[in-house]
Amino acid sequence: MPFQNLRVNSQFYILHKDGTPYVEVGAIAGVSNPVPDGTQPVMFGQPMKMVVDITVKVGEQTVTFQKIPAGADIADANFPGGGNMVISGSRESMNSEVAAMRNRSAEILRSIDHHRAIVDACGKMMEILNPEFAERQRQEAENKALREEISELKAMMAELLKPAERPSTNNPKKQQV
């Protein structure tokens, strides 16, 4: 149902896309009459773009979305306090939007291995194209290996010194006291 046809107390869906996405369901408190959008110049022969303001009650809060396309049933909206969101009076349209968002993210997750392979291949190409880069990578790997060996040696030395730090019970002079 287009925004201009929404009625008071109808359900209204707000999809917050920033951070971890979530949906809020509110009730329409009011819809303004459609007015021409004065921000867009109109070419001769084209119909004027009409917009509405929609006031929604979500929980205890009342929010107004301004200049929403009157003939659309779903739209991107910027919350008055900032934020990326999609709004709709249609549950079906919101379901489609959420499904599309999920599919985009699932596609990205499926392509992770492909992009890791690209990063590895680019690193190898940079080593070929930039000998200085290759030398620096080799030195960093060598330094890391040396640090690991030093850590292992420290641990072994600590283990070897532990028995020497404990008082010995085999000392005959101490037993005579």
PDB file of C-alpha atoms in Angstrom:
ATOM      1  CA  MET A   1       0.000   0.000   0.000  1.00  0.00           C
ATOM      2  CA  PRO A   2       1.513   3.388  -0.963  1.00  0.00           C
ATOM      3  CA  PHE A   3       2.521   5.678   1.886  1.00  0.00           C
ATOM      4  CA  GLN A   4      -0.152   8.218   0.915  1.00  0.00           C
ATOM      5  CA  ASN A   5      -2.882   5.603   1.521  1.00  0.00           C
ATOM      6  CA  LEU A   6      -1.746   4.529   5.003  1.00  0.00           C
ATOM      7  CA  ARG A   7      -4.231   5.066   7.815  1.00  0.00           C
ATOM      8  CA  VAL A   8      -3.903   5.922  11.494  1.00  0.00           C
ATOM      9  CA  ASN A   9      -3.182   2.874  13.706  1.00  0.00           C
ATOM     10  CA  SER A  10      -1.957   0.796  10.734  1.00  0.00           C
ATOM     11  CA  GLN A  11       1.221  -1.166  11.417  1.00  0.00           C
ATOM     12  CA  PHE A  12       4.451   0.448  10.241  1.00  0.00           C
ATOM     13  CA  TYR A  13       7.825  -1.279   9.901  1.00  0.00           C
ATOM     14  CA  ILE A  14      11.215   0.338  10.477  1.00  0.00           C
ATOM     15  CA  LEU A  15      14.353  -1.603   9.513  1.00  0.00           C
ATOM     16  CA  HIS A  16      17.474  -0.172  11.157  1.00  0.00           C
ATOM     17  CA  LYS A  17      20.482  -1.060   8.984  1.00  0.00           C
ATOM     18  CA  ASP A  18      23.315   0.506  11.017  1.00  0.00           C
ATOM     19  CA  GLY A  19      25.379  -1.888  13.145  1.00  0.00           C
ATOM     20  CA  THR A  20      23.415  -5.054  13.840  1.00  0.00           C
ATOM     21  CA  PRO A  21      20.163  -4.679  11.895  1.00  0.00           C
ATOM     22  CA  TYR A  22      16.816  -4.917  13.643  1.00  0.00           C
ATOM     23  CA  VAL A  23      13.151  -4.207  12.885  1.00  0.00           C
ATOM     24  CA  GLU A  24      10.776  -2.120  14.943  1.00  0.00           C
ATOM     25  CA  VAL A  25       7.023  -2.283  14.490  1.00  0.00           C
ATOM     26  CA  GLY A  26       5.041   0.825  15.255  1.00  0.00           C
ATOM     27  CA  ALA A  27       1.609   2.282  14.654  1.00  0.00           C
ATOM     28  CA  ILE A  28       0.920   5.174  12.325  1.00  0.00           C
ATOM     29  CA  ALA A  29      -0.120   8.281  14.236  1.00  0.00           C
ATOM     30  CA  GLY A  30      -0.631  10.441  11.163  1.00  0.00           C
ATOM     31  CA  VAL A  31       0.044  10.885   7.438  1.00  0.00           C
ATOM     32  CA  SER A  32       0.096  14.316   5.807  1.00  0.00           C
ATOM     33  CA  ASN A  33      -1.633  15.029   2.526  1.00  0.00           C
ATOM     34  CA  PRO A  34       0.660  14.595  -0.494  1.00  0.00           C
ATOM     35  CA  VAL A  35       2.514  17.771  -1.494  1.00  0.00           C
ATOM     36  CA  PRO A  36       4.891  18.427  -4.408  1.00  0.00           C
ATOM     37  CA  ASP A  37       8.556  17.827  -3.631  1.00  0.00           C
ATOM     38  CA  GLY A  38      10.079  21.262  -4.110  1.00  0.00           C
ATOM     39  CA  THR A  39      13.673  19.998  -3.993  1.00  0.00           C
ATOM     40  CA  GLN A  40      13.597  18.419  -7.461  1.00  0.00           C
ATOM     41  CA  PRO A  41      13.253  20.530 -10.631  1.00  0.00           C
ATOM     42  CA  VAL A  42      10.527  19.166 -12.894  1.00  0.00           C
ATOM     43  CA  MET A  43      11.014  18.839 -16.636  1.00  0.00           C
ATOM     44  CA  PHE A  44       8.117  19.902 -18.832  1.00  0.00           C
ATOM     45  CA  GLY A  45       5.656  17.065 -19.279  1.00  0.00           C
ATOM     46  CA  GLN A  46       6.818  15.071 -16.257  1.00  0.00           C
ATOM     47  CA  PRO A  47       4.519  14.645 -13.272  1.00  0.00           C
ATOM     48  CA  MET A  48       5.631  16.283 -10.040  1.00  0.00           C
ATOM     49  CA  LYS A  49       7.040  13.989  -7.404  1.00  0.00           C
ATOM     50  CA  MET A  50       4.661  13.984  -4.436  1.00  0.00           C
ATOM     51  CA  VAL A  51       5.826  13.432  -0.850  1.00  0.00           C
ATOM     52  CA  VAL A  52       4.192  12.891   2.530  1.00  0.00           C
ATOM     53  CA  ASP A  53       5.254  13.206   6.155  1.00  0.00           C
ATOM     54  CA  ILE A  54       4.515  10.153   8.282  1.00  0.00           C
ATOM     55  CA  THR A  55       4.305  10.215  12.073  1.00  0.00           C
ATOM     56  CA  VAL A  56       4.768   6.847  13.765  1.00  0.00           C
ATOM     57  CA  LYS A  57       4.477   5.798  17.391  1.00  0.00           C
ATOM     58  CA  VAL A  58       7.102   3.196  18.280  1.00  0.00           C
ATOM     59  CA  GLY A  59       6.830   2.122  21.899  1.00  0.00           C
ATOM     60  CA  GLU A  60       6.621   5.336  23.905  1.00  0.00           C
ATOM     61  CA  GLN A  61       8.417   7.390  21.236  1.00  0.00           C
ATOM     62  CA  THR A  62       6.820   9.298  18.364  1.00  0.00           C
ATOM     63  CA  VAL A  63       8.910   9.774  15.213  1.00  0.00           C
ATOM     64  CA  THR A  64       8.185  11.792  12.065  1.00  0.00           C
ATOM     65  CA  PHE A  65       9.633  10.773   8.711  1.00  0.00           C
ATOM     66  CA  GLN A  66       9.613  13.696   6.294  1.00  0.00           C
ATOM     67  CA  LYS A  67       9.434  13.903   2.508  1.00  0.00           C
ATOM     68  CA  ILE A  68       8.691  10.229   1.911  1.00  0.00           C
ATOM     69  CA  PRO A  69       7.651   9.403  -1.708  1.00  0.00           C
ATOM     70  CA  ALA A  70       3.848   9.325  -1.576  1.00  0.00           C
ATOM     71  CA  GLY A  71       3.397   6.615  -4.229  1.00  0.00           C
ATOM     72  CA  ALA A  72       5.999   4.180  -2.855  1.00  0.00           C
ATOM     73  CA  ASP A  73       5.306   1.414  -0.348  1.00  0.00           C
ATOM     74  CA  ILE A  74       8.921   1.101   0.858  1.00  0.00           C
ATOM     75  CA  ALA A  75      11.618   3.762   1.082  1.00  0.00           C
ATOM     76  CA  ASP A  76      15.046   4.553   2.458  1.00  0.00           C
ATOM     77  CA  ALA A  77      14.799   7.062   5.269  1.00  0.00           C
ATOM     78  CA  ASN A  78      17.173   8.976   7.448  1.00  0.00           C
ATOM     79  CA  PHE A  79      16.084   9.081  11.052  1.00  0.00           C
ATOM     80  CA  PRO A  80      15.853  12.627  12.386  1.00  0.00           C
ATOM     81  CA  GLY A  81      18.732  11.820  14.774  1.00  0.00           C
ATOM     82  CA  GLY A  82      20.773  10.109  12.050  1.00  0.00           C
ATOM     83  CA  GLY A  83      20.850   6.505  10.951  1.00  0.00           C
ATOM     84  CA  ASN A  84      20.363   4.380   7.867  1.00  0.00           C
ATOM     85  CA  MET A  85      16.968   2.724   7.711  1.00  0.00           C
ATOM     86  CA  VAL A  86      14.228   1.423   5.459  1.00  0.00           C
ATOM     87  CA  ILE A  87      10.574   2.115   6.231  1.00  0.00           C
ATOM     88  CA  SER A  88       7.369   0.544   4.984  1.00  0.00           C
ATOM     89  CA  GLY A  89       3.715   0.113   5.784  1.00  0.00           C
ATOM     90  CA  SER A  90       3.802  -3.267   4.044  1.00  0.00           C
ATOM     91  CA  ARG A  91       4.968  -6.380   5.873  1.00  0.00           C
ATOM     92  CA  GLU A  92       5.544  -8.157   2.536  1.00  0.00           C
ATOM     93  CA  SER A  93       7.796  -5.362   1.251  1.00  0.00           C
ATOM     94  CA  MET A  94       9.763  -5.388   4.504  1.00  0.00           C
ATOM     95  CA  ASN A  95      10.110  -9.200   4.290  1.00  0.00           C
ATOM     96  CA  SER A  96      11.550  -8.791   0.781  1.00  0.00           C
ATOM     97  CA  GLU A  97      14.005  -6.139   2.001  1.00  0.00           C
ATOM     98  CA  VAL A  98      15.190  -8.312   4.907  1.00  0.00           C
ATOM     99  CA  ALA A  99      15.537 -11.344   2.603  1.00  0.00           C
ATOM    100  CA  ALA A 100      17.592  -9.280   0.136  1.00  0.00           C
ATOM    101  CA  MET A 101      19.859  -8.042   2.964  1.00  0.00           C
ATOM    102  CA  ARG A 102      20.328 -11.612   4.196  1.00  0.00           C
ATOM    103  CA  ASN A 103      21.136 -12.860   0.680  1.00  0.00           C
ATOM    104  CA  ARG A 104      23.746 -10.091   0.173  1.00  0.00           C
ATOM    105  CA  SER A 105      25.451 -10.996   3.452  1.00  0.00           C
ATOM    106  CA  ALA A 106      25.315 -14.737   2.702  1.00  0.00           C
ATOM    107  CA  GLU A 107      26.936 -14.079  -0.699  1.00  0.00           C
ATOM    108  CA  ILE A 108      29.714 -12.096   0.982  1.00  0.00           C
ATOM    109  CA  LEU A 109      30.318 -14.932   3.451  1.00  0.00           C
ATOM    110  CA  ARG A 110      30.513 -17.450   0.594  1.00  0.00           C
ATOM    111  CA  SER A 111      33.168 -15.318  -1.122  1.00  0.00           C
ATOM    112  CA  ILE A 112      35.536 -15.041   1.877  1.00  0.00           C
ATOM    113  CA  ASP A 113      37.814 -17.895   0.731  1.00  0.00           C
ATOM    114  CA  HIS A 114      38.009 -16.389  -2.751  1.00  0.00           C
ATOM    115  CA  HIS A 115      39.082 -13.014  -1.348  1.00  0.00           C
ATOM    116  CA  ARG A 116      41.640 -14.623   0.992  1.00  0.00           C
ATOM    117  CA  ALA A 117      43.175 -16.318  -2.059  1.00  0.00           C
ATOM    118  CA  ILE A 118      43.304 -12.945  -3.843  1.00  0.00           C
ATOM    119  CA  VAL A 119      45.080 -11.339  -0.861  1.00  0.00           C
ATOM    120  CA  ASP A 120      47.639 -14.178  -0.798  1.00  0.00           C
ATOM    121  CA  ALA A 121      48.181 -13.988  -4.571  1.00  0.00           C
ATOM    122  CA  CYS A 122      48.620 -10.202  -4.416  1.00  0.00           C
ATOM    123  CA  GLY A 123      51.219 -10.633  -1.675  1.00  0.00           C
ATOM    124  CA  LYS A 124      53.180 -13.033  -3.887  1.00  0.00           C
ATOM    125  CA  MET A 125      52.910 -10.678  -6.864  1.00  0.00           C
ATOM    126  CA  MET A 126      54.139  -7.776  -4.715  1.00  0.00           C
ATOM    127  CA  GLU A 127      57.162  -9.861  -3.730  1.00  0.00           C
ATOM    128  CA  ILE A 128      57.945 -10.425  -7.416  1.00  0.00           C
ATOM    129  CA  LEU A 129      57.369  -6.804  -8.408  1.00  0.00           C
ATOM    130  CA  ASN A 130      59.049  -5.241  -5.355  1.00  0.00           C
ATOM    131  CA  PRO A 131      62.210  -7.024  -4.187  1.00  0.00           C
ATOM    132  CA  GLU A 132      62.419  -4.618  -1.213  1.00  0.00           C
ATOM    133  CA  PHE A 133      58.992  -5.768  -0.079  1.00  0.00           C
ATOM    134  CA  ALA A 134      60.059  -9.413  -0.384  1.00  0.00           C
ATOM    135  CA  GLU A 135      63.226  -8.752   1.637  1.00  0.00           C
ATOM    136  CA  ARG A 136      61.263  -6.964   4.356  1.00  0.00           C
ATOM    137  CA  GLN A 137      58.779  -9.875   4.514  1.00  0.00           C
ATOM    138  CA  ARG A 138      61.664 -12.358   4.759  1.00  0.00           C
ATOM    139  CA  GLN A 139      63.303 -10.346   7.564  1.00  0.00           C
ATOM    140  CA  GLU A 140      60.037 -10.090   9.483  1.00  0.00           C
ATOM    141  CA  ALA A 141      59.510 -13.852   9.209  1.00  0.00           C
ATOM    142  CA  GLU A 142      63.093 -14.482  10.343  1.00  0.00           C
ATOM    143  CA  ASN A 143      62.704 -12.105  13.306  1.00  0.00           C
ATOM    144  CA  LYS A 144      59.473 -13.809  14.323  1.00  0.00           C
ATOM    145  CA  ALA A 145      61.133 -17.235  14.190  1.00  0.00           C
ATOM    146  CA  LEU A 146      64.062 -15.970  16.294  1.00  0.00           C
ATOM    147  CA  ARG A 147      61.696 -14.487  18.894  1.00  0.00           C
ATOM    148  CA  GLU A 148      59.875 -17.815  19.130  1.00  0.00           C
ATOM    149  CA  GLU A 149      63.173 -19.684  19.598  1.00  0.00           C
ATOM    150  CA  ILE A 150      64.250 -17.254  22.333  1.00  0.00           C
ATOM    151  CA  SER A 151      60.927 -17.754  24.120  1.00  0.00           C
ATOM    152  CA  GLU A 152      61.381 -21.520  23.946  1.00  0.00           C
ATOM    153  CA  LEU A 153      64.943 -21.246  25.300  1.00  0.00           C
ATOM    154  CA  LYS A 154      63.758 -19.046  28.182  1.00  0.00           C
ATOM    155  CA  ALA A 155      61.104 -21.605  29.059  1.00  0.00           C
ATOM    156  CA  MET A 156      63.661 -24.446  28.977  1.00  0.00           C
ATOM    157  CA  MET A 157      66.107 -22.469  31.133  1.00  0.00           C
ATOM    158  CA  ALA A 158      63.371 -21.763  33.658  1.00  0.00           C
ATOM    159  CA  GLU A 159      62.547 -25.492  33.804  1.00  0.00           C
ATOM    160  CA  LEU A 160      66.212 -26.402  34.300  1.00  0.00           C
ATOM    161  CA  LEU A 161      66.688 -23.844  37.076  1.00  0.00           C
ATOM    162  CA  LYS A 162      63.614 -24.911  39.054  1.00  0.00           C
ATOM    163  CA  PRO A 163      65.308 -27.945  40.748  1.00  0.00           C
ATOM    164  CA  ALA A 164      68.328 -25.795  41.711  1.00  0.00           C
ATOM    165  CA  GLU A 165      66.116 -23.265  43.486  1.00  0.00           C
ATOM    166  CA  ARG A 166      64.440 -25.866  45.741  1.00  0.00           C
ATOM    167  CA  PRO A 167      66.219 -26.782  49.001  1.00  0.00           C
ATOM    168  CA  SER A 168      67.886 -30.167  48.716  1.00  0.00           C
ATOM    169  CA  THR A 169      67.037 -32.898  51.230  1.00  0.00           C
ATOM    170  CA  ASN A 170      70.164 -34.898  50.307  1.00  0.00           C
ATOM    171  CA  ASN A 171      72.600 -32.518  52.026  1.00  0.00           C
ATOM    172  CA  PRO A 172      74.220 -34.484  54.918  1.00  0.00           C
ATOM    173  CA  LYS A 173      75.406 -31.356  56.766  1.00  0.00           C
ATOM    174  CA  LYS A 174      71.845 -30.057  57.151  1.00  0.00           C
ATOM    175  CA  GLN A 175      70.631 -33.437  58.413  1.00  0.00           C
ATOM    176  CA  GLN A 176      73.147 -33.446  61.322  1.00  0.00           C
ATOM    177  CA  VAL A 177      71.685 -30.350  62.951  1.00  0.00           C
TER     178      VAL A 177
END
